mmCIF file of C-alpha atoms in Angstrom:
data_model
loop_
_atom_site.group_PDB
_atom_site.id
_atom_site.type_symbol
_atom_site.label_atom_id
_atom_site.label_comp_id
_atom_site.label_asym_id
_atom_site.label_seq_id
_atom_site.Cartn_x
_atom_site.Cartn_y
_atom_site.Cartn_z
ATOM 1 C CA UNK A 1201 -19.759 93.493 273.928
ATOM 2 C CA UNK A 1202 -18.889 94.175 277.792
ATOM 3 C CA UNK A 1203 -19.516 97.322 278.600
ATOM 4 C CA UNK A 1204 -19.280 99.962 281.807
ATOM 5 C CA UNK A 1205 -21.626 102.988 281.594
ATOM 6 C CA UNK A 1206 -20.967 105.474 284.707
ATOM 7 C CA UNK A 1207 -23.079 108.558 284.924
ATOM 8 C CA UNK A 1208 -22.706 111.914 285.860
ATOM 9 C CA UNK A 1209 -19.760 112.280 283.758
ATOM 10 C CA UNK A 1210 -18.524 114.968 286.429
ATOM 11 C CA UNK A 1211 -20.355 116.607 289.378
ATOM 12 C CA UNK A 1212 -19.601 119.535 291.730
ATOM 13 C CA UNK A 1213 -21.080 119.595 295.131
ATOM 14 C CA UNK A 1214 -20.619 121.383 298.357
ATOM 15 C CA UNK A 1215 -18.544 120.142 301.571
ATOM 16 C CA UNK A 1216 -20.371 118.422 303.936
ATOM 17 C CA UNK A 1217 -23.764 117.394 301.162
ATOM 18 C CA UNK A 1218 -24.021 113.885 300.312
ATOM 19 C CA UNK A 1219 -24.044 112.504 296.635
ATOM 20 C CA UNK A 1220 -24.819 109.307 294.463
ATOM 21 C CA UNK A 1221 -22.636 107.946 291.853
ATOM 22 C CA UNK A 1222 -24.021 105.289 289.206
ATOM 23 C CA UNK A 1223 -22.538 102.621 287.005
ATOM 24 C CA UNK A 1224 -24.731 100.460 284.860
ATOM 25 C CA UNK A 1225 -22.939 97.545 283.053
ATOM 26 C CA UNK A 1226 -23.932 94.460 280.489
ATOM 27 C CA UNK A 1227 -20.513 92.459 281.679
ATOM 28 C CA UNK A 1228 -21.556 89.053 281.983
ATOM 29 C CA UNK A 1229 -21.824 86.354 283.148
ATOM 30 C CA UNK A 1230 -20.774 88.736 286.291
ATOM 31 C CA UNK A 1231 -18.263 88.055 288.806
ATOM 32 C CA UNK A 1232 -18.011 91.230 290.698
ATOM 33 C CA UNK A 1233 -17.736 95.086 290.691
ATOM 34 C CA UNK A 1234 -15.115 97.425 292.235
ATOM 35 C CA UNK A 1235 -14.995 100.848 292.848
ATOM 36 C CA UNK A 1236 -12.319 102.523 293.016
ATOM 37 C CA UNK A 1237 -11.508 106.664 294.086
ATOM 38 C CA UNK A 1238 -8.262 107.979 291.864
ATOM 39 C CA UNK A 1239 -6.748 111.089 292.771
ATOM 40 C CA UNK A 1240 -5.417 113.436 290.506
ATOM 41 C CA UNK A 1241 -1.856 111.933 289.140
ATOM 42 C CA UNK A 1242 -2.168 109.005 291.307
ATOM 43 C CA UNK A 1243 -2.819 104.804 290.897
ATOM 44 C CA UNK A 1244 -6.308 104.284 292.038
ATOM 45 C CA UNK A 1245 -7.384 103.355 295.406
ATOM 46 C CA UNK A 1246 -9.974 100.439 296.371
ATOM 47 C CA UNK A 1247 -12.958 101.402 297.686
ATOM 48 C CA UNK A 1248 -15.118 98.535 297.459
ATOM 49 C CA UNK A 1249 -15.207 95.051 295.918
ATOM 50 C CA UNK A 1250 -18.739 93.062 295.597
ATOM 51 C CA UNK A 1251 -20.239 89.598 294.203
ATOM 52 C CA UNK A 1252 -23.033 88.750 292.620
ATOM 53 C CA UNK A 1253 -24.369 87.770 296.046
ATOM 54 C CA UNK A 1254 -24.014 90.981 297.719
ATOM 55 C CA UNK A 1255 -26.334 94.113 297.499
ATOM 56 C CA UNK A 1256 -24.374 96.510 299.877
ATOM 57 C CA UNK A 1257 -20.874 97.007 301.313
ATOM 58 C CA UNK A 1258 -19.182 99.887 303.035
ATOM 59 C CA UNK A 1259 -16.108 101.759 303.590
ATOM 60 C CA UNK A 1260 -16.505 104.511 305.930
ATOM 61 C CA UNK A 1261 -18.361 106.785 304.266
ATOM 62 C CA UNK A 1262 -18.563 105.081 301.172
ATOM 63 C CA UNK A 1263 -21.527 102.667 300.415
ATOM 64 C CA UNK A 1264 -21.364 100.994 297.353
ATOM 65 C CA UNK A 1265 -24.802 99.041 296.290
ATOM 66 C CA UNK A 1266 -25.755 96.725 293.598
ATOM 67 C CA UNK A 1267 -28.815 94.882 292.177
ATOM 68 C CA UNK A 1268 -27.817 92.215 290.228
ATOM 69 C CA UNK A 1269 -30.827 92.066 288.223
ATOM 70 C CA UNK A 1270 -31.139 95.442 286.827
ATOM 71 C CA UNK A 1271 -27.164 95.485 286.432
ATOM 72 C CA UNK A 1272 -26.870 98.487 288.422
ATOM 73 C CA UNK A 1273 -24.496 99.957 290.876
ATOM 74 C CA UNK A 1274 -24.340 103.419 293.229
ATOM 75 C CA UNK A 1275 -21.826 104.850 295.232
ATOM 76 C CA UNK A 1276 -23.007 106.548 297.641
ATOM 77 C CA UNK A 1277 -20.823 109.259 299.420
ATOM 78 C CA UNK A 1278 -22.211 110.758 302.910
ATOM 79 C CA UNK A 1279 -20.694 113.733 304.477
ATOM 80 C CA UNK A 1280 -18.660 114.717 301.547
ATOM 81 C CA UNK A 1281 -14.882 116.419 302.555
ATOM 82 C CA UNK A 1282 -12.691 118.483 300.629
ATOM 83 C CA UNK A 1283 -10.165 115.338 300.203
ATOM 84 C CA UNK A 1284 -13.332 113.663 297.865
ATOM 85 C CA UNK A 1285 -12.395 115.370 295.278
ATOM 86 C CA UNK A 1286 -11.583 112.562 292.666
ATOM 87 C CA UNK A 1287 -12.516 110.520 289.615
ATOM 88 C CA UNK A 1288 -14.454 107.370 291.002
ATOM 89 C CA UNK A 1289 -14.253 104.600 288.321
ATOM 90 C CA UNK A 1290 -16.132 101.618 288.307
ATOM 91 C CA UNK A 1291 -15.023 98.388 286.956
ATOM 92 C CA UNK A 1292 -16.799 94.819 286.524
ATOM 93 C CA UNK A 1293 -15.428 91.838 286.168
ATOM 94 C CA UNK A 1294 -16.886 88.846 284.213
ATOM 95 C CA UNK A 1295 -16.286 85.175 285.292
ATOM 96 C CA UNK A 1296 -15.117 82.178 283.554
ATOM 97 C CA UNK A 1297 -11.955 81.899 285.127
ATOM 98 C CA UNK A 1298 -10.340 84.768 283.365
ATOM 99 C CA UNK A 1299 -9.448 88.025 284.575
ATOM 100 C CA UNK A 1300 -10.418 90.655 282.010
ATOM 101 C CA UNK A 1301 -12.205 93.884 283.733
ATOM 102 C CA UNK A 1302 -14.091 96.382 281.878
ATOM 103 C CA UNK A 1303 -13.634 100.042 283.195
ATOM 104 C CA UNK A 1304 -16.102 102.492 283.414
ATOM 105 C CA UNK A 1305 -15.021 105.919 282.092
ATOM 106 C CA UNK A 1306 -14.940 107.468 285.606
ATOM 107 C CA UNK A 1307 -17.202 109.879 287.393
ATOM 108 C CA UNK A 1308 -15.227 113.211 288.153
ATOM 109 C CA UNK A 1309 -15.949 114.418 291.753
ATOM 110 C CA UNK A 1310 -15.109 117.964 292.694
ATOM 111 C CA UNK A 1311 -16.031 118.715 296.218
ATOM 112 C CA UNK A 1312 -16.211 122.703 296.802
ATOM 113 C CA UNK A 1313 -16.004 124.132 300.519
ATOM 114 C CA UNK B 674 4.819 97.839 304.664
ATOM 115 C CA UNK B 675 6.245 99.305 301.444
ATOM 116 C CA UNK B 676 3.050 99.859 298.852
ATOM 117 C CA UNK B 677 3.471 98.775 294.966
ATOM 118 C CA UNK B 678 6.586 100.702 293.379
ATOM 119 C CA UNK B 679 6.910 101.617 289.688
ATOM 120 C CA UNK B 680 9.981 102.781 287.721
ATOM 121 C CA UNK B 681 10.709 104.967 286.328
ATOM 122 C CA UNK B 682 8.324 107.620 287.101
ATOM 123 C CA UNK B 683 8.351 109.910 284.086
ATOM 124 C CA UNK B 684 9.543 108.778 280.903
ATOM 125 C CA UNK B 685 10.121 110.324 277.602
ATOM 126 C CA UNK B 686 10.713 108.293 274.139
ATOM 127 C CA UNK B 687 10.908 108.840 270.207
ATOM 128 C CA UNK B 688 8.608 107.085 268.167
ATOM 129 C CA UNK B 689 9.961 103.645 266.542
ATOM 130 C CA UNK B 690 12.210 102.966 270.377
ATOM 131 C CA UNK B 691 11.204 100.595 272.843
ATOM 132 C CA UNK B 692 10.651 101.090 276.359
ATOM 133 C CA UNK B 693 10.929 98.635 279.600
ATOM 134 C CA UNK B 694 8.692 99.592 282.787
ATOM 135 C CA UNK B 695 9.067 98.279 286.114
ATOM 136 C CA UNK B 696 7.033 97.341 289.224
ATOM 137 C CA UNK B 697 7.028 95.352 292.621
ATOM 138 C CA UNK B 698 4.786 94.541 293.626
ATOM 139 C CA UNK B 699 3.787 94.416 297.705
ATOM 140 C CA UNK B 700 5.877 91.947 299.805
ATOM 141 C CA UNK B 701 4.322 88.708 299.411
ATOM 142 C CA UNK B 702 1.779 89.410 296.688
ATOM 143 C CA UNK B 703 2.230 87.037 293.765
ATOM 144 C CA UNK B 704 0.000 88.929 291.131
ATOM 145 C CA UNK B 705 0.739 91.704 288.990
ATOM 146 C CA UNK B 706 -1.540 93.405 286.602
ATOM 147 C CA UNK B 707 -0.801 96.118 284.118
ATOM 148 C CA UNK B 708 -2.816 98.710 282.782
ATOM 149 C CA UNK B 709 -2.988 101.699 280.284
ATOM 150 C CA UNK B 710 -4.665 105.104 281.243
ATOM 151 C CA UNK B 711 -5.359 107.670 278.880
ATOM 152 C CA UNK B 712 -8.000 110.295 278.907
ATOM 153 C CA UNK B 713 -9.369 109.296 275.394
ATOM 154 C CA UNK B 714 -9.947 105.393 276.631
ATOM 155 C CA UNK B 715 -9.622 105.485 279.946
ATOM 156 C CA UNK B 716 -8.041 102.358 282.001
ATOM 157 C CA UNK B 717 -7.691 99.399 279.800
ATOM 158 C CA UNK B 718 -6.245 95.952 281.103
ATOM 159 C CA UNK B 719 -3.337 94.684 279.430
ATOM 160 C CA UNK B 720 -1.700 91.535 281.418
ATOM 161 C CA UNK B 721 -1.713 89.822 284.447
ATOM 162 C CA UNK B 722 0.875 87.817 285.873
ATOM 163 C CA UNK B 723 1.161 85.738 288.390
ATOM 164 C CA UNK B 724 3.464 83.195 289.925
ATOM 165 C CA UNK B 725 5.990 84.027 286.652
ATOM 166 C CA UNK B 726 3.175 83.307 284.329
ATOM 167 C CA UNK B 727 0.870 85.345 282.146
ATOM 168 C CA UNK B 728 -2.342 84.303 282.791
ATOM 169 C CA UNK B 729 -4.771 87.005 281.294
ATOM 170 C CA UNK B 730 -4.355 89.338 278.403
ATOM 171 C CA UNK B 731 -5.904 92.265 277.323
ATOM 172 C CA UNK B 732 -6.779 93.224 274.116
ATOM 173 C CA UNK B 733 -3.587 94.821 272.716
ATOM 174 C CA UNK B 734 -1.064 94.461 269.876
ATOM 175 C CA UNK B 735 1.617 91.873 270.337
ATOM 176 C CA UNK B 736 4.251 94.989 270.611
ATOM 177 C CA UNK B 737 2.801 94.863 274.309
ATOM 178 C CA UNK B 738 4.260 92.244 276.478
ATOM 179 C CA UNK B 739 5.703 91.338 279.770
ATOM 180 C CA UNK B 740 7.284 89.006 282.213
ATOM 181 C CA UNK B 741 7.148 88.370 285.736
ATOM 182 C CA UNK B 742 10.349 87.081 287.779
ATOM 183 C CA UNK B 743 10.930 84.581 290.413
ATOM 184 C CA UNK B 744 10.565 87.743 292.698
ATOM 185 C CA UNK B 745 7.439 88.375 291.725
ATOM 186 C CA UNK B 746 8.584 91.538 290.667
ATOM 187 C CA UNK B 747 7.335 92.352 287.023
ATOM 188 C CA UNK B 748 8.096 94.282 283.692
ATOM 189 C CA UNK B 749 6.302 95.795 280.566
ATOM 190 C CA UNK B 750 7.681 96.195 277.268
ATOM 191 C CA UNK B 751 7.046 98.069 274.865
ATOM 192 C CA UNK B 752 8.299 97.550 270.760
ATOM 193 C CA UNK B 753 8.196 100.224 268.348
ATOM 194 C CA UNK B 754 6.627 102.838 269.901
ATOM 195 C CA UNK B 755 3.497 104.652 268.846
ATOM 196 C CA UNK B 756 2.344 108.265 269.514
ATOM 197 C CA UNK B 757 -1.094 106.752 270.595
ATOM 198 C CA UNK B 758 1.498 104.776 273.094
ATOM 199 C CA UNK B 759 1.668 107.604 275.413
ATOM 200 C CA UNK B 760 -0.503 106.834 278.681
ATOM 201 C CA UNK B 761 -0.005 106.714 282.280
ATOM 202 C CA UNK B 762 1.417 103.016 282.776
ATOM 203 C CA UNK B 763 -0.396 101.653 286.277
ATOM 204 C CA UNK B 764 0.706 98.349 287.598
ATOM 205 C CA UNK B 765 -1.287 96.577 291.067
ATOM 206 C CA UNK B 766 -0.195 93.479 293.072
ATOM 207 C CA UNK B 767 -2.807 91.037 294.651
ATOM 208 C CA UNK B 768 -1.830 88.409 296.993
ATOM 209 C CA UNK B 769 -3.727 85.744 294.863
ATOM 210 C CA UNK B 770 -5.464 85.911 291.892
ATOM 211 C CA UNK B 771 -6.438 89.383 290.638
ATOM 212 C CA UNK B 772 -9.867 88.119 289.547
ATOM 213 C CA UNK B 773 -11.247 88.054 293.529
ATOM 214 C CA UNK B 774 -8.833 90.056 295.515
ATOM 215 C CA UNK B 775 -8.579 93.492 296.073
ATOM 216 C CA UNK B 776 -5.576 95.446 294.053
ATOM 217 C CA UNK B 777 -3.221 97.651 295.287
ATOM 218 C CA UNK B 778 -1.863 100.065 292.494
ATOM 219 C CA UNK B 779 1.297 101.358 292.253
ATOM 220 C CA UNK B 780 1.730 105.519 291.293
ATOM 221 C CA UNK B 781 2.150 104.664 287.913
ATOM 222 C CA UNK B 782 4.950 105.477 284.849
ATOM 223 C CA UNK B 783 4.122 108.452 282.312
ATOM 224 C CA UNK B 784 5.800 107.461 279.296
ATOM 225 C CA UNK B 785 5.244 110.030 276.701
ATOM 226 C CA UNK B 786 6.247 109.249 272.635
ATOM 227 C CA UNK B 787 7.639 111.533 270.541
#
């Protein structure tokens, strides 16, 4: 069965540190992996999108990575602001043709000043 | 240019009713996907649309189902309501298939069942 494990389930940090976000999965055969920032009674917002080619893309200060192999993925978050606060969700994709993603439960991001 | 659009915003309904949800998607985007949020499963896929036909489905009861117009503009139905039925309703456009390109979501509909 597909499946999208994202751990910490929630996290607090201070303005201004950095953090890491992870999101194992066992989705296959793999097409790609988004992440994706969701504010509080909002639709979610695309951070990044990656294939099974790529190990690392950016979006400002977001830097999503993933090893293909270990079915692994991080977000990494430098410079944290107050406007981070969020759920990040993580969703993979399997090929085949078909579009049917399998969502992560969501890391819960609270940035504190 | 105008983002994804969903109506209504906030809807309440009685158990046993059915319930129609809209969205447009962004100009010139020909895919629409639909989703369920709720904070016991999370996001869970339910269709995907494009070009006025449904070309992915989620795995949901056959009281779930949708159509897409010559607009591109889509809506979600919803038969004989369930108390488990009430999520936040998200809907995102893609200018191709939803499968490679990045989605734009709309704010979502809050339908909550009685």
């Amino acid at each position: 069965k597909n499946q999208v494990e994202q751990s910490p389930q929630s996290l607090i940090i201070l303005e201004g540190k950095n953090c890491t976000l992870q999101c194992n999965y066992t989705v296959s055969p793999f097409s790609n992996l988004r992440w994706y920032k969701q504010d509080t009674g909002r639709g979610p917002v695309s951070l990044t999108i990656m294939t099974f080619s790529e190990n690392t893309k950016s979006n400002g200060r977001y830097t999503a990575t993933l090893d293909a192999d270990t079915k692994q993925s991080s977000l990494h978050i430098t410079a944290s602001q107050l406007s981070d606060s969020a759920s990040y969700i993580c969703v993979v994709s399997a090929t085949g043709g078909s579009y049917i993603p399998t969502f992560g439960r969501g890391t819960s991001l609270i940035v504190h000043p | 240019k105008a983002g994804v659009t969903q109506t209504p915003r906030y809807l309440i309904k009685t158990r046993g009713q059915q319930v129609t949800l809209s969205c447009s998607p962004i100009s010139g985007h020909r895919s629409v996907s639909w989703y369920q949020q709720t904070p016991g499963q999370g996001l869970q896929f339910l269709f995907e649309y494009f070009s006025e036909t449904q070309r992915n489905k989620g795995n949901f009861p056959g009281r779930f189902s949708g159509r897409q117009f010559s607009n591109s503009r889509s809506e979600m139905n919803v038969s004989t309501l369930e108390l488990g039925d009430s999520a936040l309703y998200l809907c995102a456009s893609t200018r191709g298939a939803a499968l490679q390109e990045t989605q734009y979501f709309g704010p979502g509909t809050r339908l909550l069942v009685l």
